[in-house]
Amino acid sequence: MKGAEKLVQLHSVDGQIGKLLYGELSKNVKSPFSFNERNYYPPKDPVNAVLSFIFSLLSKLITCAVLSKGLEPFLGFFHERRGSHPALASDLIELSRPLAVRFVEELFAGDFFTPDDFKKSSKGVVIEKDAVERLLSLLFKLELKEPLIEPSLLFLNWLTKWLREECSS
């Protein structure tokens, strides 16, 4: 990236991009849901639970695709290795992060989820099984029978299909 001579400068730019992405997300989440900030372990609200689920799914699929090509998933360029964290997969997720966030925004701006799709516990918010199945069905749908206006679902659908094919080859 032009002007960024050190990794710490790139991390700063990444943080600024994240603030913009999540700022837009917070504006478009429809009641009864809300989103104030990105949190992870554990997710404190339904939006963060879905974001974490989507990014975890992408991480697993990308790690599998990276391994299938004989690459080392733990050696990244932007992200550092931490325990069993696949740094290269996280690097590659960065390329699709804006569309993944946009996809989650579309889900919460519409009527895809209801409050009953989530359960709050002492460990945070989890997505109920039926909602996970609906979400996976939407993501892995191979033939779209109705036209979709939003490109993020089309992209994520293509990405997950491609990654599954890469993992099985």
Short mmCIF file of N, CA and C in Angstrom, two decimals:
data_model
loop_
_atom_site.label_atom_id
_atom_site.label_comp_id
_atom_site.label_asym_id
_atom_site.label_seq_id
_atom_site.Cartn_x
_atom_site.Cartn_y
_atom_site.Cartn_z
N MET A 1 0.85 -1.17 0.00
CA MET A 1 0.00 0.00 0.00
C MET A 1 0.90 1.23 0.00
N LYS A 2 0.62 2.15 -0.87
CA LYS A 2 1.44 3.34 -1.02
C LYS A 2 1.47 4.15 0.28
N GLY A 3 2.67 4.51 0.70
CA GLY A 3 2.82 5.32 1.90
C GLY A 3 2.96 4.52 3.18
N ALA A 4 2.70 3.23 3.12
CA ALA A 4 2.83 2.39 4.31
C ALA A 4 4.13 1.59 4.17
N GLU A 5 5.12 2.02 4.90
CA GLU A 5 6.44 1.38 4.80
C GLU A 5 6.64 0.30 5.85
N LYS A 6 5.84 0.29 6.88
CA LYS A 6 5.99 -0.68 7.95
C LYS A 6 4.66 -1.37 8.20
N LEU A 7 4.76 -2.59 8.70
CA LEU A 7 3.57 -3.38 8.96
C LEU A 7 2.62 -2.68 9.93
N VAL A 8 3.17 -1.99 10.91
CA VAL A 8 2.34 -1.28 11.88
C VAL A 8 1.48 -0.22 11.19
N GLN A 9 2.00 0.38 10.12
CA GLN A 9 1.22 1.37 9.38
C GLN A 9 0.06 0.70 8.64
N LEU A 10 0.30 -0.50 8.12
CA LEU A 10 -0.78 -1.24 7.47
C LEU A 10 -1.85 -1.65 8.47
N HIS A 11 -1.42 -2.04 9.66
CA HIS A 11 -2.38 -2.39 10.71
C HIS A 11 -3.25 -1.19 11.06
N SER A 12 -2.66 -0.02 11.05
CA SER A 12 -3.41 1.20 11.33
C SER A 12 -4.46 1.45 10.24
N VAL A 13 -4.06 1.27 8.99
CA VAL A 13 -5.00 1.44 7.88
C VAL A 13 -6.12 0.41 7.99
N ASP A 14 -5.77 -0.83 8.31
CA ASP A 14 -6.76 -1.89 8.48
C ASP A 14 -7.76 -1.52 9.58
N GLY A 15 -7.25 -0.97 10.67
CA GLY A 15 -8.13 -0.54 11.76
C GLY A 15 -9.09 0.56 11.32
N GLN A 16 -8.60 1.49 10.51
CA GLN A 16 -9.45 2.57 10.01
C GLN A 16 -10.53 2.02 9.07
N ILE A 17 -10.14 1.07 8.23
CA ILE A 17 -11.12 0.45 7.34
C ILE A 17 -12.19 -0.28 8.15
N GLY A 18 -11.75 -1.00 9.19
CA GLY A 18 -12.71 -1.70 10.06
C GLY A 18 -13.69 -0.74 10.71
N LYS A 19 -13.19 0.40 11.18
CA LYS A 19 -14.09 1.40 11.79
C LYS A 19 -15.13 1.88 10.79
N LEU A 20 -14.70 2.11 9.55
CA LEU A 20 -15.65 2.54 8.52
C LEU A 20 -16.69 1.45 8.23
N LEU A 21 -16.21 0.22 8.05
CA LEU A 21 -17.12 -0.90 7.75
C LEU A 21 -18.15 -1.09 8.86
N TYR A 22 -17.65 -1.16 10.09
CA TYR A 22 -18.55 -1.43 11.21
C TYR A 22 -19.41 -0.22 11.55
N GLY A 23 -18.91 0.99 11.23
CA GLY A 23 -19.73 2.19 11.40
C GLY A 23 -20.94 2.17 10.49
N GLU A 24 -20.72 1.76 9.24
CA GLU A 24 -21.84 1.64 8.30
C GLU A 24 -22.79 0.54 8.72
N LEU A 25 -22.23 -0.55 9.19
CA LEU A 25 -23.07 -1.66 9.65
C LEU A 25 -23.99 -1.20 10.78
N SER A 26 -23.45 -0.43 11.72
CA SER A 26 -24.26 0.01 12.87
C SER A 26 -25.43 0.89 12.43
N LYS A 27 -25.29 1.61 11.33
CA LYS A 27 -26.36 2.48 10.84
C LYS A 27 -27.51 1.70 10.20
N ASN A 28 -27.22 0.50 9.71
CA ASN A 28 -28.19 -0.20 8.88
C ASN A 28 -28.83 -1.43 9.51
N VAL A 29 -28.45 -1.75 10.73
CA VAL A 29 -29.07 -2.87 11.42
C VAL A 29 -30.46 -2.44 11.90
N LYS A 30 -31.45 -3.26 11.57
CA LYS A 30 -32.85 -2.91 11.84
C LYS A 30 -33.30 -3.45 13.20
N SER A 31 -34.11 -2.70 13.90
CA SER A 31 -34.71 -3.11 15.17
C SER A 31 -35.45 -4.42 14.96
N PRO A 32 -35.42 -5.34 15.86
CA PRO A 32 -35.05 -5.25 17.27
C PRO A 32 -33.56 -5.45 17.54
N PHE A 33 -32.75 -5.55 16.49
CA PHE A 33 -31.32 -5.77 16.68
C PHE A 33 -30.58 -4.43 16.68
N SER A 34 -29.38 -4.46 17.21
CA SER A 34 -28.53 -3.27 17.18
C SER A 34 -27.08 -3.73 17.14
N PHE A 35 -26.22 -2.81 16.71
CA PHE A 35 -24.79 -3.10 16.63
C PHE A 35 -24.05 -1.82 17.00
N ASN A 36 -23.21 -1.92 18.04
CA ASN A 36 -22.47 -0.74 18.49
C ASN A 36 -20.97 -0.85 18.22
N GLU A 37 -20.43 -2.06 18.35
CA GLU A 37 -19.00 -2.25 18.13
C GLU A 37 -18.73 -3.72 17.85
N ARG A 38 -17.59 -3.97 17.23
CA ARG A 38 -17.18 -5.36 16.96
C ARG A 38 -16.57 -5.95 18.22
N ASN A 39 -17.10 -7.09 18.64
CA ASN A 39 -16.51 -7.84 19.76
C ASN A 39 -16.52 -9.31 19.38
N TYR A 40 -15.62 -10.08 20.01
CA TYR A 40 -15.36 -11.42 19.52
C TYR A 40 -15.63 -12.53 20.53
N TYR A 41 -14.85 -12.59 21.55
CA TYR A 41 -14.78 -13.76 22.42
C TYR A 41 -15.31 -13.46 23.80
N PRO A 42 -16.51 -13.71 24.09
CA PRO A 42 -17.57 -14.21 23.20
C PRO A 42 -18.30 -13.04 22.55
N PRO A 43 -19.02 -13.31 21.47
CA PRO A 43 -19.84 -12.23 20.89
C PRO A 43 -20.94 -11.83 21.87
N LYS A 44 -21.14 -10.52 22.01
CA LYS A 44 -22.08 -10.02 23.02
C LYS A 44 -23.48 -9.74 22.48
N ASP A 45 -23.64 -9.84 21.16
CA ASP A 45 -24.95 -9.57 20.57
C ASP A 45 -25.11 -10.40 19.30
N PRO A 46 -26.33 -10.49 18.77
CA PRO A 46 -26.57 -11.33 17.59
C PRO A 46 -25.73 -10.93 16.37
N VAL A 47 -25.56 -9.65 16.12
CA VAL A 47 -24.80 -9.23 14.94
C VAL A 47 -23.36 -9.72 15.04
N ASN A 48 -22.75 -9.56 16.20
CA ASN A 48 -21.38 -10.04 16.38
C ASN A 48 -21.31 -11.57 16.31
N ALA A 49 -22.35 -12.25 16.77
CA ALA A 49 -22.37 -13.71 16.67
C ALA A 49 -22.36 -14.15 15.21
N VAL A 50 -23.14 -13.47 14.37
CA VAL A 50 -23.19 -13.83 12.95
C VAL A 50 -21.88 -13.43 12.26
N LEU A 51 -21.34 -12.27 12.58
CA LEU A 51 -20.04 -11.89 12.01
C LEU A 51 -18.98 -12.94 12.35
N SER A 52 -18.93 -13.34 13.60
CA SER A 52 -17.95 -14.34 14.02
C SER A 52 -18.17 -15.67 13.31
N PHE A 53 -19.42 -16.05 13.14
CA PHE A 53 -19.73 -17.30 12.44
C PHE A 53 -19.27 -17.24 11.00
N ILE A 54 -19.57 -16.15 10.31
CA ILE A 54 -19.20 -16.00 8.89
C ILE A 54 -17.67 -16.02 8.75
N PHE A 55 -16.99 -15.26 9.60
CA PHE A 55 -15.53 -15.22 9.49
C PHE A 55 -14.90 -16.56 9.89
N SER A 56 -15.47 -17.26 10.84
CA SER A 56 -14.96 -18.59 11.20
C SER A 56 -15.15 -19.57 10.04
N LEU A 57 -16.31 -19.52 9.41
CA LEU A 57 -16.58 -20.39 8.27
C LEU A 57 -15.60 -20.10 7.14
N LEU A 58 -15.42 -18.81 6.82
CA LEU A 58 -14.47 -18.45 5.77
C LEU A 58 -13.05 -18.90 6.13
N SER A 59 -12.68 -18.75 7.39
CA SER A 59 -11.34 -19.15 7.82
C SER A 59 -11.12 -20.65 7.60
N LYS A 60 -12.11 -21.45 7.98
CA LYS A 60 -11.97 -22.91 7.82
C LYS A 60 -11.90 -23.28 6.34
N LEU A 61 -12.76 -22.70 5.52
CA LEU A 61 -12.76 -23.02 4.10
C LEU A 61 -11.47 -22.55 3.42
N ILE A 62 -11.02 -21.35 3.76
CA ILE A 62 -9.78 -20.83 3.17
C ILE A 62 -8.58 -21.64 3.63
N THR A 63 -8.54 -22.01 4.90
CA THR A 63 -7.44 -22.84 5.41
C THR A 63 -7.38 -24.15 4.64
N CYS A 64 -8.52 -24.76 4.41
CA CYS A 64 -8.58 -26.01 3.66
C CYS A 64 -8.07 -25.80 2.23
N ALA A 65 -8.49 -24.73 1.59
CA ALA A 65 -8.05 -24.45 0.22
C ALA A 65 -6.54 -24.20 0.17
N VAL A 66 -6.02 -23.47 1.15
CA VAL A 66 -4.58 -23.18 1.23
C VAL A 66 -3.81 -24.49 1.39
N LEU A 67 -4.27 -25.35 2.28
CA LEU A 67 -3.61 -26.65 2.48
C LEU A 67 -3.65 -27.50 1.22
N SER A 68 -4.79 -27.46 0.51
CA SER A 68 -4.93 -28.28 -0.69
C SER A 68 -3.96 -27.85 -1.79
N LYS A 69 -3.45 -26.63 -1.70
CA LYS A 69 -2.48 -26.13 -2.68
C LYS A 69 -1.04 -26.28 -2.18
N GLY A 70 -0.88 -26.94 -1.03
CA GLY A 70 0.46 -27.19 -0.50
C GLY A 70 1.09 -26.01 0.20
N LEU A 71 0.29 -25.01 0.56
CA LEU A 71 0.81 -23.83 1.24
C LEU A 71 0.68 -23.99 2.76
N GLU A 72 1.42 -23.21 3.49
CA GLU A 72 1.42 -23.24 4.95
C GLU A 72 0.43 -22.19 5.46
N PRO A 73 -0.72 -22.59 6.02
CA PRO A 73 -1.75 -21.62 6.42
C PRO A 73 -1.36 -20.78 7.63
N PHE A 74 -0.34 -21.17 8.36
CA PHE A 74 0.02 -20.45 9.58
C PHE A 74 1.04 -19.34 9.35
N LEU A 75 1.59 -19.25 8.15
CA LEU A 75 2.57 -18.21 7.84
C LEU A 75 1.92 -17.14 6.97
N GLY A 76 1.53 -16.05 7.60
CA GLY A 76 0.87 -14.98 6.89
C GLY A 76 1.83 -13.85 6.58
N PHE A 77 1.33 -12.89 5.85
CA PHE A 77 2.10 -11.70 5.52
C PHE A 77 1.69 -10.53 6.39
N PHE A 78 0.40 -10.41 6.61
CA PHE A 78 -0.17 -9.30 7.37
C PHE A 78 -0.46 -9.71 8.81
N HIS A 79 -1.05 -10.89 8.96
CA HIS A 79 -1.36 -11.42 10.29
C HIS A 79 -0.20 -12.28 10.77
N GLU A 80 -0.01 -12.30 12.07
CA GLU A 80 1.07 -13.09 12.67
C GLU A 80 0.53 -14.40 13.22
N ARG A 81 1.41 -15.38 13.25
CA ARG A 81 1.03 -16.67 13.81
C ARG A 81 0.87 -16.53 15.32
N ARG A 82 -0.28 -17.02 15.81
CA ARG A 82 -0.56 -17.07 17.25
C ARG A 82 -1.17 -18.42 17.53
N GLY A 83 -0.40 -19.31 18.11
CA GLY A 83 -0.93 -20.63 18.42
C GLY A 83 -1.42 -21.35 17.19
N SER A 84 -2.70 -21.71 17.18
CA SER A 84 -3.26 -22.45 16.04
C SER A 84 -4.01 -21.52 15.07
N HIS A 85 -3.76 -20.23 15.15
CA HIS A 85 -4.41 -19.26 14.27
C HIS A 85 -3.80 -19.33 12.87
N PRO A 86 -4.62 -19.61 11.85
CA PRO A 86 -4.11 -19.68 10.47
C PRO A 86 -3.92 -18.27 9.88
N ALA A 87 -2.73 -17.72 10.05
CA ALA A 87 -2.47 -16.32 9.68
C ALA A 87 -2.68 -16.06 8.19
N LEU A 88 -2.27 -16.99 7.34
CA LEU A 88 -2.47 -16.79 5.90
C LEU A 88 -3.95 -16.76 5.55
N ALA A 89 -4.73 -17.61 6.18
CA ALA A 89 -6.18 -17.59 5.96
C ALA A 89 -6.76 -16.24 6.37
N SER A 90 -6.28 -15.69 7.48
CA SER A 90 -6.76 -14.37 7.91
C SER A 90 -6.35 -13.29 6.91
N ASP A 91 -5.14 -13.42 6.36
CA ASP A 91 -4.72 -12.48 5.31
C ASP A 91 -5.70 -12.51 4.14
N LEU A 92 -6.07 -13.71 3.72
CA LEU A 92 -6.96 -13.86 2.57
C LEU A 92 -8.39 -13.44 2.89
N ILE A 93 -8.81 -13.62 4.13
CA ILE A 93 -10.15 -13.17 4.54
C ILE A 93 -10.27 -11.65 4.39
N GLU A 94 -9.17 -10.95 4.63
CA GLU A 94 -9.20 -9.48 4.51
C GLU A 94 -9.72 -9.05 3.14
N LEU A 95 -9.44 -9.85 2.12
CA LEU A 95 -9.88 -9.50 0.76
C LEU A 95 -11.40 -9.54 0.62
N SER A 96 -12.04 -10.39 1.40
CA SER A 96 -13.50 -10.51 1.29
C SER A 96 -14.24 -9.88 2.48
N ARG A 97 -13.50 -9.31 3.43
CA ARG A 97 -14.14 -8.77 4.63
C ARG A 97 -15.21 -7.72 4.32
N PRO A 98 -14.97 -6.75 3.43
CA PRO A 98 -16.04 -5.77 3.17
C PRO A 98 -17.33 -6.42 2.67
N LEU A 99 -17.22 -7.41 1.80
CA LEU A 99 -18.44 -8.06 1.31
C LEU A 99 -19.07 -8.96 2.36
N ALA A 100 -18.26 -9.57 3.20
CA ALA A 100 -18.82 -10.39 4.27
C ALA A 100 -19.59 -9.51 5.26
N VAL A 101 -19.03 -8.36 5.60
CA VAL A 101 -19.72 -7.42 6.51
C VAL A 101 -21.00 -6.92 5.84
N ARG A 102 -20.92 -6.63 4.56
CA ARG A 102 -22.10 -6.16 3.82
C ARG A 102 -23.19 -7.23 3.80
N PHE A 103 -22.79 -8.48 3.64
CA PHE A 103 -23.73 -9.59 3.66
C PHE A 103 -24.45 -9.65 5.00
N VAL A 104 -23.70 -9.55 6.10
CA VAL A 104 -24.31 -9.57 7.44
C VAL A 104 -25.23 -8.37 7.60
N GLU A 105 -24.80 -7.23 7.08
CA GLU A 105 -25.65 -6.03 7.14
C GLU A 105 -26.97 -6.27 6.43
N GLU A 106 -26.93 -6.91 5.26
CA GLU A 106 -28.16 -7.21 4.51
C GLU A 106 -29.08 -8.15 5.31
N LEU A 107 -28.48 -9.11 5.99
CA LEU A 107 -29.29 -10.04 6.78
C LEU A 107 -30.03 -9.31 7.90
N PHE A 108 -29.35 -8.37 8.56
CA PHE A 108 -29.96 -7.67 9.69
C PHE A 108 -30.76 -6.43 9.28
N ALA A 109 -30.60 -5.99 8.04
CA ALA A 109 -31.43 -4.89 7.55
C ALA A 109 -32.77 -5.43 7.05
N GLY A 110 -32.80 -6.72 6.79
CA GLY A 110 -34.03 -7.38 6.34
C GLY A 110 -34.65 -8.17 7.46
N ASP A 111 -35.38 -9.21 7.08
CA ASP A 111 -36.11 -10.02 8.06
C ASP A 111 -35.57 -11.45 8.14
N PHE A 112 -34.30 -11.65 7.82
CA PHE A 112 -33.76 -13.00 7.82
C PHE A 112 -33.74 -13.60 9.23
N PHE A 113 -33.36 -12.79 10.23
CA PHE A 113 -33.28 -13.26 11.61
C PHE A 113 -34.39 -12.67 12.47
N THR A 114 -34.79 -13.43 13.48
CA THR A 114 -35.68 -12.93 14.52
C THR A 114 -34.93 -13.07 15.85
N PRO A 115 -35.38 -12.39 16.89
CA PRO A 115 -34.72 -12.55 18.20
C PRO A 115 -34.68 -13.99 18.68
N ASP A 116 -35.66 -14.81 18.28
CA ASP A 116 -35.68 -16.22 18.69
C ASP A 116 -34.56 -17.04 18.06
N ASP A 117 -33.88 -16.49 17.07
CA ASP A 117 -32.78 -17.19 16.42
C ASP A 117 -31.49 -17.16 17.23
N PHE A 118 -31.52 -16.48 18.39
CA PHE A 118 -30.31 -16.32 19.20
C PHE A 118 -30.59 -16.65 20.65
N LYS A 119 -29.56 -17.13 21.30
CA LYS A 119 -29.67 -17.46 22.72
C LYS A 119 -28.51 -16.79 23.44
N LYS A 120 -28.84 -16.08 24.51
CA LYS A 120 -27.82 -15.44 25.31
C LYS A 120 -27.51 -16.30 26.52
N SER A 121 -26.24 -16.51 26.75
CA SER A 121 -25.81 -17.29 27.91
C SER A 121 -24.65 -16.56 28.58
N SER A 122 -24.12 -17.17 29.61
CA SER A 122 -22.98 -16.57 30.29
C SER A 122 -21.75 -16.55 29.37
N LYS A 123 -21.79 -17.35 28.32
CA LYS A 123 -20.68 -17.40 27.36
C LYS A 123 -20.91 -16.49 26.16
N GLY A 124 -21.92 -15.66 26.22
CA GLY A 124 -22.21 -14.74 25.11
C GLY A 124 -23.45 -15.16 24.35
N VAL A 125 -23.56 -14.65 23.14
CA VAL A 125 -24.72 -14.92 22.29
C VAL A 125 -24.35 -16.01 21.29
N VAL A 126 -25.23 -16.99 21.16
CA VAL A 126 -25.03 -18.05 20.17
C VAL A 126 -26.21 -18.07 19.21
N ILE A 127 -25.95 -18.56 18.01
CA ILE A 127 -26.99 -18.69 16.99
C ILE A 127 -27.65 -20.05 17.15
N GLU A 128 -28.97 -20.06 17.18
CA GLU A 128 -29.70 -21.32 17.33
C GLU A 128 -29.51 -22.19 16.08
N LYS A 129 -29.65 -23.48 16.27
CA LYS A 129 -29.39 -24.46 15.21
C LYS A 129 -30.20 -24.18 13.94
N ASP A 130 -31.50 -23.91 14.07
CA ASP A 130 -32.35 -23.66 12.90
C ASP A 130 -31.86 -22.46 12.10
N ALA A 131 -31.42 -21.42 12.79
CA ALA A 131 -30.92 -20.23 12.11
C ALA A 131 -29.60 -20.52 11.41
N VAL A 132 -28.75 -21.33 12.03
CA VAL A 132 -27.48 -21.72 11.39
C VAL A 132 -27.78 -22.50 10.11
N GLU A 133 -28.73 -23.40 10.17
CA GLU A 133 -29.09 -24.19 8.99
C GLU A 133 -29.63 -23.29 7.87
N ARG A 134 -30.47 -22.32 8.21
CA ARG A 134 -30.98 -21.38 7.19
C ARG A 134 -29.84 -20.57 6.59
N LEU A 135 -28.93 -20.13 7.43
CA LEU A 135 -27.79 -19.32 6.96
C LEU A 135 -26.89 -20.14 6.05
N LEU A 136 -26.58 -21.37 6.44
CA LEU A 136 -25.75 -22.23 5.59
C LEU A 136 -26.45 -22.55 4.28
N SER A 137 -27.75 -22.76 4.33
CA SER A 137 -28.51 -23.03 3.12
C SER A 137 -28.41 -21.83 2.17
N LEU A 138 -28.51 -20.64 2.71
CA LEU A 138 -28.41 -19.43 1.90
C LEU A 138 -27.01 -19.29 1.31
N LEU A 139 -25.99 -19.53 2.11
CA LEU A 139 -24.60 -19.39 1.64
C LEU A 139 -24.22 -20.43 0.61
N PHE A 140 -24.67 -21.66 0.80
CA PHE A 140 -24.24 -22.75 -0.07
C PHE A 140 -25.23 -23.08 -1.18
N LYS A 141 -26.22 -22.23 -1.36
CA LYS A 141 -27.19 -22.45 -2.42
C LYS A 141 -26.46 -22.45 -3.76
N LEU A 142 -26.59 -23.51 -4.50
CA LEU A 142 -25.84 -23.61 -5.75
C LEU A 142 -26.58 -22.97 -6.92
N GLU A 143 -27.90 -23.03 -6.91
CA GLU A 143 -28.68 -22.42 -7.97
C GLU A 143 -29.60 -21.39 -7.34
N LEU A 144 -29.45 -20.17 -7.77
CA LEU A 144 -30.30 -19.11 -7.25
C LEU A 144 -31.51 -19.00 -8.15
N LYS A 145 -32.67 -19.30 -7.62
CA LYS A 145 -33.88 -19.32 -8.43
C LYS A 145 -34.50 -17.94 -8.60
N GLU A 146 -34.17 -17.03 -7.70
CA GLU A 146 -34.70 -15.68 -7.82
C GLU A 146 -33.54 -14.69 -7.93
N PRO A 147 -33.73 -13.64 -8.70
CA PRO A 147 -32.62 -12.70 -8.85
C PRO A 147 -32.33 -11.99 -7.53
N LEU A 148 -31.08 -11.77 -7.27
CA LEU A 148 -30.67 -11.04 -6.07
C LEU A 148 -30.09 -9.70 -6.47
N ILE A 149 -30.49 -8.68 -5.78
CA ILE A 149 -29.99 -7.34 -6.08
C ILE A 149 -28.60 -7.15 -5.48
N GLU A 150 -28.41 -7.65 -4.30
CA GLU A 150 -27.16 -7.39 -3.58
C GLU A 150 -26.05 -8.33 -4.04
N PRO A 151 -24.89 -7.77 -4.42
CA PRO A 151 -23.79 -8.61 -4.91
C PRO A 151 -23.06 -9.38 -3.81
N SER A 152 -23.18 -8.95 -2.56
CA SER A 152 -22.40 -9.62 -1.52
C SER A 152 -22.82 -11.07 -1.35
N LEU A 153 -24.10 -11.38 -1.44
CA LEU A 153 -24.54 -12.77 -1.32
C LEU A 153 -24.03 -13.57 -2.51
N LEU A 154 -24.11 -12.99 -3.70
CA LEU A 154 -23.61 -13.70 -4.87
C LEU A 154 -22.12 -13.99 -4.72
N PHE A 155 -21.36 -13.02 -4.24
CA PHE A 155 -19.93 -13.22 -4.06
C PHE A 155 -19.65 -14.28 -3.02
N LEU A 156 -20.29 -14.18 -1.86
CA LEU A 156 -20.05 -15.17 -0.81
C LEU A 156 -20.51 -16.55 -1.23
N ASN A 157 -21.59 -16.62 -1.99
CA ASN A 157 -22.06 -17.90 -2.52
C ASN A 157 -21.00 -18.49 -3.45
N TRP A 158 -20.47 -17.67 -4.34
CA TRP A 158 -19.43 -18.13 -5.25
C TRP A 158 -18.18 -18.53 -4.47
N LEU A 159 -17.77 -17.71 -3.49
CA LEU A 159 -16.55 -17.98 -2.73
C LEU A 159 -16.67 -19.29 -1.95
N THR A 160 -17.78 -19.49 -1.27
CA THR A 160 -17.93 -20.72 -0.50
C THR A 160 -17.99 -21.94 -1.41
N LYS A 161 -18.64 -21.82 -2.56
CA LYS A 161 -18.70 -22.93 -3.52
C LYS A 161 -17.30 -23.23 -4.05
N TRP A 162 -16.56 -22.20 -4.42
CA TRP A 162 -15.21 -22.39 -4.93
C TRP A 162 -14.30 -23.01 -3.89
N LEU A 163 -14.39 -22.52 -2.65
CA LEU A 163 -13.54 -23.05 -1.59
C LEU A 163 -13.86 -24.51 -1.30
N ARG A 164 -15.14 -24.87 -1.31
CA ARG A 164 -15.49 -26.27 -1.09
C ARG A 164 -14.94 -27.16 -2.20
N GLU A 165 -15.01 -26.67 -3.45
CA GLU A 165 -14.46 -27.44 -4.56
C GLU A 165 -12.94 -27.58 -4.42
N GLU A 166 -12.26 -26.53 -4.01
CA GLU A 166 -10.81 -26.58 -3.81
C GLU A 166 -10.45 -27.56 -2.71
N CYS A 167 -11.23 -27.59 -1.66
CA CYS A 167 -10.95 -28.49 -0.54
C CYS A 167 -11.16 -29.95 -0.92
N SER A 168 -12.07 -30.20 -1.84
CA SER A 168 -12.36 -31.59 -2.19
C SER A 168 -11.48 -32.10 -3.32
N SER A 169 -10.69 -31.23 -3.94
CA SER A 169 -9.84 -31.69 -5.05
C SER A 169 -8.46 -32.10 -4.59
#
